[in-house]
Coordinates of C-alpha atoms in Angstrom, one line a residue:
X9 CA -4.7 36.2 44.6
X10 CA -6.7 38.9 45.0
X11 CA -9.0 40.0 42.3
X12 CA -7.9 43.8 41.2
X13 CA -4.0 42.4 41.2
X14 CA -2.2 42.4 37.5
X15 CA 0.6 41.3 37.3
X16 CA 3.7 41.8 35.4
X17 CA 5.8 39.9 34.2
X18 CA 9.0 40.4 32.5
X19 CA 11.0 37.4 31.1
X20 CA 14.9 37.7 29.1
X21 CA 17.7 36.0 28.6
X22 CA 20.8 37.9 31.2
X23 CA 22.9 39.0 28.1
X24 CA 23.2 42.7 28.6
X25 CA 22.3 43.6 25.2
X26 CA 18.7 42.0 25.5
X27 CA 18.2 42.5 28.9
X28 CA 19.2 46.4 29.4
X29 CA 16.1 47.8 27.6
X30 CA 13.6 45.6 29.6
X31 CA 15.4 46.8 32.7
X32 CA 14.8 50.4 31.9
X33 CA 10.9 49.5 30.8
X34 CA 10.7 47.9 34.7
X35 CA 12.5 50.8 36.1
X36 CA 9.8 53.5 34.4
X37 CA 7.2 51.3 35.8
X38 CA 8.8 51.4 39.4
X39 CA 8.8 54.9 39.1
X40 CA 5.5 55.3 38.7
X41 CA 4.9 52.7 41.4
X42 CA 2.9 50.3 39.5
X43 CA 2.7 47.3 41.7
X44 CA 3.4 43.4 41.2
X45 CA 6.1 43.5 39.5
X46 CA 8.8 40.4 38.2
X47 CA 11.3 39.5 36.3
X48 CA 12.6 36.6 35.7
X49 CA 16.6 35.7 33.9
X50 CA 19.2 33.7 34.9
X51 CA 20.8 33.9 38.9
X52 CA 23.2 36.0 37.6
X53 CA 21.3 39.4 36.9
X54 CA 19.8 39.4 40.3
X55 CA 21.6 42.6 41.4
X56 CA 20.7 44.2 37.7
X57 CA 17.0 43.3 38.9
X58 CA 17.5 44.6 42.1
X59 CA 19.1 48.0 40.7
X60 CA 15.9 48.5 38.8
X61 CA 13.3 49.1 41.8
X62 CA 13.7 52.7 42.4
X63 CA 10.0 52.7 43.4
X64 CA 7.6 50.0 43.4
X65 CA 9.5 46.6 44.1
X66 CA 10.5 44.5 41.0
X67 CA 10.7 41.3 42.6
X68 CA 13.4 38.9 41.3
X69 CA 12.5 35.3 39.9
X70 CA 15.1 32.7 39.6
X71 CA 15.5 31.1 36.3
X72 CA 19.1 28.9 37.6
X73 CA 22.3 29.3 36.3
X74 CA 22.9 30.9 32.2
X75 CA 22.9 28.2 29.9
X76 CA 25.8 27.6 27.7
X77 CA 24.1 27.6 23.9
X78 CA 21.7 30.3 25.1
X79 CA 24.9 33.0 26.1
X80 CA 27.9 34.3 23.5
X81 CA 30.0 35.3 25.8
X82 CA 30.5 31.7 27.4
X83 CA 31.1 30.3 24.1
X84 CA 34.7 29.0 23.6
X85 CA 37.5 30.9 21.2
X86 CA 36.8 28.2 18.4
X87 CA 32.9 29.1 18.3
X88 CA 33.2 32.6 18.5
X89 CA 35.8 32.5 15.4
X90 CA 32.7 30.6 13.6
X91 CA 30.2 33.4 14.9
X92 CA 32.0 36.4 14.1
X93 CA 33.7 35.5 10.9
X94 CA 33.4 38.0 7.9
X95 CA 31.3 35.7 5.4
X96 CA 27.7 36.3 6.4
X97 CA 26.1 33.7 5.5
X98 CA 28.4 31.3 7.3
X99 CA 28.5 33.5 10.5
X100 CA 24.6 33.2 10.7
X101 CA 24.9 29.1 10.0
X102 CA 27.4 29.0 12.8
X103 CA 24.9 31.1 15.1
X104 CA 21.4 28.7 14.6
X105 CA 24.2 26.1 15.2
X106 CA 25.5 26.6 17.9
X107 CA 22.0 28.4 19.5
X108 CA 19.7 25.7 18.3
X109 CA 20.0 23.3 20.9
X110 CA 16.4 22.4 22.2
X111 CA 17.7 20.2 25.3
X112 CA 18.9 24.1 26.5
X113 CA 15.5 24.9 27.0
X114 CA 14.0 21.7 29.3
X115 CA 15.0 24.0 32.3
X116 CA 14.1 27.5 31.5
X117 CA 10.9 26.3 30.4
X118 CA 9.9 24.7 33.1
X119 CA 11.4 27.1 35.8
X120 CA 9.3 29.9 34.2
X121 CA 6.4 27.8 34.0
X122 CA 6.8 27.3 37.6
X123 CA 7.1 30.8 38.1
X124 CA 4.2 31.4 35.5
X125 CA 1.6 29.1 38.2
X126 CA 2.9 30.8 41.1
X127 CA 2.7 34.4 39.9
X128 CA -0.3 34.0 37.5
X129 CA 0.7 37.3 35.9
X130 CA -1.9 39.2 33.7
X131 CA 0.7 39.9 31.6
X132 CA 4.3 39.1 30.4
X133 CA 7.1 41.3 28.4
X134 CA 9.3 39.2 26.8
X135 CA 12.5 39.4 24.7
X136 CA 12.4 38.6 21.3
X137 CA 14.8 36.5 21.5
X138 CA 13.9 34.7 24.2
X139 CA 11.9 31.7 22.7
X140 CA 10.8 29.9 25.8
X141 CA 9.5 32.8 26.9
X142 CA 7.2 33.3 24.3
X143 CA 6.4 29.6 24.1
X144 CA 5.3 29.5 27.1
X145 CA 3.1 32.4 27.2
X146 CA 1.0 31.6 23.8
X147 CA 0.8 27.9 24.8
X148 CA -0.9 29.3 28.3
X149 CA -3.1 31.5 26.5
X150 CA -0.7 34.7 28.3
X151 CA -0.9 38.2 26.9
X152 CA 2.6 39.2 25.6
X153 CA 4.4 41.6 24.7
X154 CA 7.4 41.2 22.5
X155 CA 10.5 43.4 23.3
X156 CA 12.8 44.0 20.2
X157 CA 16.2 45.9 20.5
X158 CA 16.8 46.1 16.7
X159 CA 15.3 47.7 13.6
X160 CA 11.6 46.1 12.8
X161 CA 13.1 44.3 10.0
X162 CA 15.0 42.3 11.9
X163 CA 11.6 40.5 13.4
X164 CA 9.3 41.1 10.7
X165 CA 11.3 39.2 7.6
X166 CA 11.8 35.7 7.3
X167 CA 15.4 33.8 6.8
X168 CA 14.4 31.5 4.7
X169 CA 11.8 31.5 1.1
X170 CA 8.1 31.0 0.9
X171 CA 7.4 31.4 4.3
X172 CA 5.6 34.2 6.0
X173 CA 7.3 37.8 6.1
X174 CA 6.0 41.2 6.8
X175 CA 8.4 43.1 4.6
X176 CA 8.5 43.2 0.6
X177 CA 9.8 40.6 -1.1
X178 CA 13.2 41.0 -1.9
X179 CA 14.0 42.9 1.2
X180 CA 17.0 42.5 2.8
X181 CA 17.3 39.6 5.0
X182 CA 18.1 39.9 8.2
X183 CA 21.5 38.8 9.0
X184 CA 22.6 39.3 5.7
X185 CA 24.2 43.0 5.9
X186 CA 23.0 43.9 2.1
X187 CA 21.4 47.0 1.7
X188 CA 18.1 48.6 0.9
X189 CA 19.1 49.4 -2.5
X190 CA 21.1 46.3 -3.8
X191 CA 22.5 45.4 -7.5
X192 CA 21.4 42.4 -9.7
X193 CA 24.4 40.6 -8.1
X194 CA 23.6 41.4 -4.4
X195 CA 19.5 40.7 -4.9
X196 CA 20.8 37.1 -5.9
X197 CA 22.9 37.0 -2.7
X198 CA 19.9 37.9 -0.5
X199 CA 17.8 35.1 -2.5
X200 CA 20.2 32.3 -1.7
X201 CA 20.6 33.6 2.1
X202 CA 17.1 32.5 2.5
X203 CA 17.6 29.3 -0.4
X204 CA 21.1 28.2 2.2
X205 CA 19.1 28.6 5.3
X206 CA 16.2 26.4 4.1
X207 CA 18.8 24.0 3.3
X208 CA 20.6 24.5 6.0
X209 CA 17.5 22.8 8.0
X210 CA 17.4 19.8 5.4
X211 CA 20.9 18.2 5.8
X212 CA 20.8 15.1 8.2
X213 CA 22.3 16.4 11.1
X214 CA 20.2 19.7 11.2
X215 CA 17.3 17.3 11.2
X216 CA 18.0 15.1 13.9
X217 CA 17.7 18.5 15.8
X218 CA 14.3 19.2 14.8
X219 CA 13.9 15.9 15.5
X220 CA 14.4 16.4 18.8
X221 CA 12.9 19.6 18.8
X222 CA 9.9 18.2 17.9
X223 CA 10.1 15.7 20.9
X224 CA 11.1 18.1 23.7
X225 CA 8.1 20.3 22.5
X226 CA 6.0 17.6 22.8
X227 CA 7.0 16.4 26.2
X228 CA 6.9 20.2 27.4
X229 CA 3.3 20.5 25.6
X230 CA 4.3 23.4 23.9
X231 CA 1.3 24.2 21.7
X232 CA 1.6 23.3 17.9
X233 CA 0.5 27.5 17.1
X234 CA 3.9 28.9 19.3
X235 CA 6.1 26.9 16.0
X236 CA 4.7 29.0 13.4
X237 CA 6.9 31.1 11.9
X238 CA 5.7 34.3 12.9
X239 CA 4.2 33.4 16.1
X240 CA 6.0 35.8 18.6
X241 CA 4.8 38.6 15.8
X242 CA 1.3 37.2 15.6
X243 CA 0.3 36.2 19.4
X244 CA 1.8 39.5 20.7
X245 CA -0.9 42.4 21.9
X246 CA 2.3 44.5 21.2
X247 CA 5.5 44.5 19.6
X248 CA 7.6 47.5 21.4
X249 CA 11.0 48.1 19.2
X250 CA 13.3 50.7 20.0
X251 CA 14.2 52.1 16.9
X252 CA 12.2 54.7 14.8
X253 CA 10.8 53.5 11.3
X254 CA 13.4 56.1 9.6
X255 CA 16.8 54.2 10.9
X256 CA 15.2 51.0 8.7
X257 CA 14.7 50.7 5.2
X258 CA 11.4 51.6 4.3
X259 CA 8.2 49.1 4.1
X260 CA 4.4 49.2 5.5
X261 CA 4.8 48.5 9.2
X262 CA 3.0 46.0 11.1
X263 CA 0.0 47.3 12.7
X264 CA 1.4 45.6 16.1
X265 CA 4.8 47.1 15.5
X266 CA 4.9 50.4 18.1
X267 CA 8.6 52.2 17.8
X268 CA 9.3 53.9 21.0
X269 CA 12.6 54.8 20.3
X270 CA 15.8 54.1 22.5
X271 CA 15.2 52.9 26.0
X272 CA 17.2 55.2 28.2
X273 CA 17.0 55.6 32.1
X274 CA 16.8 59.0 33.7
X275 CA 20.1 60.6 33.6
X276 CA 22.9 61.1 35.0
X277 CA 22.6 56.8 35.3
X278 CA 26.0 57.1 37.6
X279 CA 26.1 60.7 39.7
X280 CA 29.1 59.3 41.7
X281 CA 31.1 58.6 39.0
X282 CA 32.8 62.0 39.2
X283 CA 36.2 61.3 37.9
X284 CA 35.2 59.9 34.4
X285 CA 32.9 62.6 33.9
X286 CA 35.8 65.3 34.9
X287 CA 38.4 63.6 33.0
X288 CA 35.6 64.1 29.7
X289 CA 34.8 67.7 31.2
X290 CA 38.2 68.4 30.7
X291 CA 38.7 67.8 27.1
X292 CA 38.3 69.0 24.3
X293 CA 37.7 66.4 21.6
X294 CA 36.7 62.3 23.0
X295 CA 36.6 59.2 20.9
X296 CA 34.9 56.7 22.4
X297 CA 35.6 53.2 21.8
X298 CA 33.2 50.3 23.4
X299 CA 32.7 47.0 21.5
X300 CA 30.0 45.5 24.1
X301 CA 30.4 42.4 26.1
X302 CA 31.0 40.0 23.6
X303 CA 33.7 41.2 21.3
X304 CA 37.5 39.7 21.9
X305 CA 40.4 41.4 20.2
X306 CA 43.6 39.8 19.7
X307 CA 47.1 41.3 21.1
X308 CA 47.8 42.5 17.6
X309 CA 44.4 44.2 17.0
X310 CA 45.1 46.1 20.7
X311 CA 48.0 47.3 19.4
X312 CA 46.3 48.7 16.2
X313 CA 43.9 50.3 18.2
X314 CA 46.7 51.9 20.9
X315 CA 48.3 53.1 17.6
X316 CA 45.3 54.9 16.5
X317 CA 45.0 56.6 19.5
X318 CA 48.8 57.8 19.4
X319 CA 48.1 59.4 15.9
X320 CA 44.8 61.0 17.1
X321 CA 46.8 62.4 19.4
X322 CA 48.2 64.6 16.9
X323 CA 45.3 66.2 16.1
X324 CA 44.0 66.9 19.5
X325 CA 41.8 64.4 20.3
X326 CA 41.6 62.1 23.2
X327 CA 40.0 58.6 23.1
X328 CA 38.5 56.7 26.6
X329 CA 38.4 53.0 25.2
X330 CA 36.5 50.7 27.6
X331 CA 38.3 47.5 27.6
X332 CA 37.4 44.3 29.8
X333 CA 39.9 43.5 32.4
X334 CA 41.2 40.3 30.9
X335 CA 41.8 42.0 28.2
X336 CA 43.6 44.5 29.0
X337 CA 46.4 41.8 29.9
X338 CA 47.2 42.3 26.1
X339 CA 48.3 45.9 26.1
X340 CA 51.8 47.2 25.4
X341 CA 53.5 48.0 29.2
X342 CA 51.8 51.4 30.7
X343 CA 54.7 53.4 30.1
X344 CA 54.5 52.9 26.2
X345 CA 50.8 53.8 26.3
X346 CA 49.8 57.3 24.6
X347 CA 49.0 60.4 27.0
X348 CA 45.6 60.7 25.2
X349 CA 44.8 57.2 26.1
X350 CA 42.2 56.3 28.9
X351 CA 41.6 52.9 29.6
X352 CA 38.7 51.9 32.0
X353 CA 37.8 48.2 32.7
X354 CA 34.0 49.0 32.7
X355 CA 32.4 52.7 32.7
X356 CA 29.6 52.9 35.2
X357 CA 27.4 54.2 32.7
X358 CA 28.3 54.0 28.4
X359 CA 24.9 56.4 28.6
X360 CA 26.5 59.2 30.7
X361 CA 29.6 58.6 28.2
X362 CA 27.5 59.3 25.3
X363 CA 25.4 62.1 26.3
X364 CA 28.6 64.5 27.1
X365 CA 29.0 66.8 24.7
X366 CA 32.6 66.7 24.7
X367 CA 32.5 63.4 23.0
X368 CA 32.3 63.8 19.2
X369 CA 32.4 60.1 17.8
X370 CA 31.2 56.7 19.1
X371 CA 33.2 53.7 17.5
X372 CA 31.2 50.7 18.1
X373 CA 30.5 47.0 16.8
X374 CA 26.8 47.9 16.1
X375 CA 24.9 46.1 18.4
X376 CA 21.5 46.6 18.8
X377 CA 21.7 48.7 21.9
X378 CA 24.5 51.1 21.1
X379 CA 24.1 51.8 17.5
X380 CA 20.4 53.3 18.8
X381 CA 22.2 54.8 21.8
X382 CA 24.9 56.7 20.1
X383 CA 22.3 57.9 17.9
X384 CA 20.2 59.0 20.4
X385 CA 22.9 61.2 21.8
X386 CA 23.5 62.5 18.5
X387 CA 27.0 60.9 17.9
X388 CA 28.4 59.5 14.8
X389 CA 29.8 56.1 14.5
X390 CA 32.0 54.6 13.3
X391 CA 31.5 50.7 12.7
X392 CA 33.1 47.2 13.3
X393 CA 30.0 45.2 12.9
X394 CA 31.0 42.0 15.4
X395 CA 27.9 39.6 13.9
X396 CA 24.3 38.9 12.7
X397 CA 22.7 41.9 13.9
X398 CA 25.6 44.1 13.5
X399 CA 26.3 44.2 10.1
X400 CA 22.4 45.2 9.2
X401 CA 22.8 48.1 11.6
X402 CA 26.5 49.0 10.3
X403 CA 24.6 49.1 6.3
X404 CA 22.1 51.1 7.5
X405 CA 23.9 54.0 9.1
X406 CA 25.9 54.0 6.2
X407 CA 23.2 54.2 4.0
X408 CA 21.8 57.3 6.4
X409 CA 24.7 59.0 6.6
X410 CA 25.3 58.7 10.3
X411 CA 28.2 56.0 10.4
X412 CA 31.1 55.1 7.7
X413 CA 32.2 50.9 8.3
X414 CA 35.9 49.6 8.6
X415 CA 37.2 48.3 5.2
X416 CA 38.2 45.2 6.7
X417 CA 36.0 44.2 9.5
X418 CA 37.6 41.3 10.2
X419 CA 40.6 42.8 11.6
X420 CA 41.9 46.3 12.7
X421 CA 44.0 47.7 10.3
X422 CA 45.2 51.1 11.8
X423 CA 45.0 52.7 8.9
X424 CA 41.9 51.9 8.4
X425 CA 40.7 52.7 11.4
X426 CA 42.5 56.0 11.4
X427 CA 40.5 57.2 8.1
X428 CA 37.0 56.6 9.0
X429 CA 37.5 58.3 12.3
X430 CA 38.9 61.1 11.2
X431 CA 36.4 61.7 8.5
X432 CA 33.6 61.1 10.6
X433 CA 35.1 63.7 13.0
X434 CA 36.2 66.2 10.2
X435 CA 33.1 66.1 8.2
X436 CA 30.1 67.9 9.6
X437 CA 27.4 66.1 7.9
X438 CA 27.7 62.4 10.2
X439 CA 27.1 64.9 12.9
X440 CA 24.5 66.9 11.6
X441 CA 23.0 63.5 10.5
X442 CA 22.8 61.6 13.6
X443 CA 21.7 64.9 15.2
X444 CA 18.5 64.8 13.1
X445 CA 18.0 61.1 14.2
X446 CA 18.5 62.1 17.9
X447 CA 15.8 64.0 17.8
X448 CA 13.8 61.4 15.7
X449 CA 14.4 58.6 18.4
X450 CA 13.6 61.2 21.6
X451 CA 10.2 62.5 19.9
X452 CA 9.5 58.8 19.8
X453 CA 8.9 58.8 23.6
X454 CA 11.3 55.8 24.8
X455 CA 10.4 54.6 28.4
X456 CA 7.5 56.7 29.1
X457 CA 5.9 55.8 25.7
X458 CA 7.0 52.3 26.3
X459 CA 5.3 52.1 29.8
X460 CA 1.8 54.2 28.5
X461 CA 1.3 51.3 25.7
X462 CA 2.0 48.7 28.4
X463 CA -0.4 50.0 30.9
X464 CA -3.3 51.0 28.3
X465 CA -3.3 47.1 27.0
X466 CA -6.6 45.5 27.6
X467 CA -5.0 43.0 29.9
X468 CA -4.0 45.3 32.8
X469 CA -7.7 46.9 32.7
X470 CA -9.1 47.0 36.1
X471 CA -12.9 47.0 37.2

């Protein structure tokens, strides 16, 4: 290798909610043609890595086929009823359940470690939740930096008590959906969050995991320091999270902790896709409804959502409702489907979506990714949190003004629905509100401050 090379090296899990902003991050750095760069995810993102070089190459490392525990949407109907059901607490248990599986990792680990020797990268980007990733970079002494698509908190506070944190005590735990500002009764709610996970880890069947945690780690020679609670916080040079400190509760921020705002790509993201962007042209008025990759209505739940869009109709407003194909198989026949309805199986970009003007409200399950990118484009939400991260995100923009939350989550009641839409879209303060955050999240600089804090680290430094 020669000796002025430094490589790059970006590591994620293939979901499209961790993966996306990483994609962008190597795309900015393709632009600029910054050389020797890789990623590497599972087989199955090798066109999204391919998509990404637009200058420099980004060369593609194989880490095999996605893994089960380590993917929701593979998970079967019974676990994702356990994942996504309204009881917090619970939904979380079911989550480190069905996720903490250490036998998942054997082959990741040791395809990225092969990688790893082959590469010899001067640096890596990795996830945050990607925990062989960082595993393997503090155990092999790698400079690192952690990628987070959520608010701070979400990385910087512990689950569970007396354990390291880098938020106040008594601040929300993540997870938990409780907000800044809680009563007597919620503060004893987020105390036995933590109390329940701790003892969560001390029933027998939790600790035969460990157990074999403890093994595998040991026959991977995972170093003792990448266990620590806060390791991916502490052995980072960087943490890069695209939020701004203003869409989380306030606390001192870690002095590793650099907000860049959201991670978006230069735009238009799909200039062919004329006849979406016509069909929003050509209106007036667009709700836009897209509940990511993971979320699975039922037939009834379709039909609430068909019905809200035949009463918005009344009011002059269209809706454009991405809805995966095998879904769709749940919708009433076409000829019973509202004029104001479009359905599309996938929209080439949710970014170009967002950023026309003609749409006026976002209604979304919170995830990381969208809450931020509605924001960013100035759109109000309106909120079905799906799970874990969700439900933090869906308090918050409540709290700020930017987002009302369905009632009752756990289903879609049309009625329900129906309200919070329309006050979002008749009220101008949501609007003027996530207008003041848009600019908030662009000042922050997204890729291109992303990509100047990567290539000013130390690491990358050349003679």
């Amino acid at each position: 290798m020669g000796a002025n090379r430094r490589p790059i090296l970006f590591v994620s899990y293939a979901e499209s909610g961790l993966l996306n902003p990483l994609l962008v991050l190597a795309g900015e750095l393709s632009r600029r043609e910054v050389p020797d760069l890789w990623f590497a995810t599972d087989e199955k993102a090798r066109g999204d890595i391919a998509a990404a070089a637009v200058g420099s190459p980004v060369e593609f490392a194989s880490l095999g086929d996605t893994v089960s525990q380590m993917s929701a949407v593979t998970w079967d109907d019974e676990t994702y009823a356990e994942v996504t059901q309204r009881s917090r607490f619970k939904a979380h248990r079911a989550v480190i359940k069905h996720s903490f599986a250490p036998e998942s990792r054997i082959e990741k680990y040791r395809s990225l470690e092969k990688v790893v020797e082959e590469i010899q990268p001067a640096l890596m980007v990795i996830e945050s939740m990607c925990q062989f990733g960082y595993e393997l970079a503090i155990t092999k002494g790698i400079p690192f930096v952690l990628g987070v698509p959520f608010v701070p908190s979400n990385v910087l506070t512990s689950h569970v008590p007396f354990a390291k944190s880098y938020t106040p005590s008594g601040f929300p735990v993540p997870h938990s959906g409780l907000p800044g500002n809680m009563t007597l009764r919620q503060r004893i709610e987020n105390q036995l969050f933590r109390v329940r996970t701790l003892g969560m880890f001390m029933t027998s069947s939790v600790r035969k995991v460990v157990e074999e945690d403890n093994r595998i780690r040991k026959e991977l020679g995972i170093a003792p320091e990448a266990r620590q609670m806060m390791a991916r916080i502490d052995h980072a040079e960087q943490v890069l999270c695209y939020s701004v400190p203003e869409l989380d509760y306030p606390f001192p921020m870690h002095e590793k902790m650099r907000l860049v705002g959201t991670m978006v790509p230069p735009l238009p993201q799909a200039p062919d896709d004329d006849e979406v962007s016509e069909w929003l042209s050509a209106q007036k008025s667009v709700v836009y409804m897209g509940f990511g990759t993971i979320t699975r209505l039922t037939r009834e739940e379709v039909a609430s959502l068909v019905e809200v869009a035949r009463r918005l109709d009344a009011e002059g407003h269209q809706v454009l409702w991405k809805l995966p194909r095998e879904q769709q198989e749940l919708l009433p026949p076409a000829e019973e489907l509202p004029a104001n309805l479009r359905i599309e199986s996938w929209v080439p970009s949710q970014l170009d979506v967002l950023a026309h003007p003609n749409v006026k409200v976002f209604f979304t399950h919170a995830g990381g990714n969208g809450y931020h990118e509605g924001l960013y484009f100035g759109k109000p939400l309106v909120v079905r949190p799906l799970w874990v991260d969700c439900d933090d995100q869906a308090i918050r923009g409540q709290d700020f003004g930017v987002s009302l939350t369905l009632d009752r989550p756990e289903t879609v009641d049309t009625e329900d629905v129906l309200d919070k839409i329309t006050r979002v879209l008749d009220e101008p303060s949501f609007t003027e509100r996530a207008e003041h955050f848009a600019g908030l999240l662009r000042d922050a600089g997204g890729r291109t401050a992303a990509a100047d804090l990567l290539l000013g680290l130390p690491a990358l430094a050349t003679d």
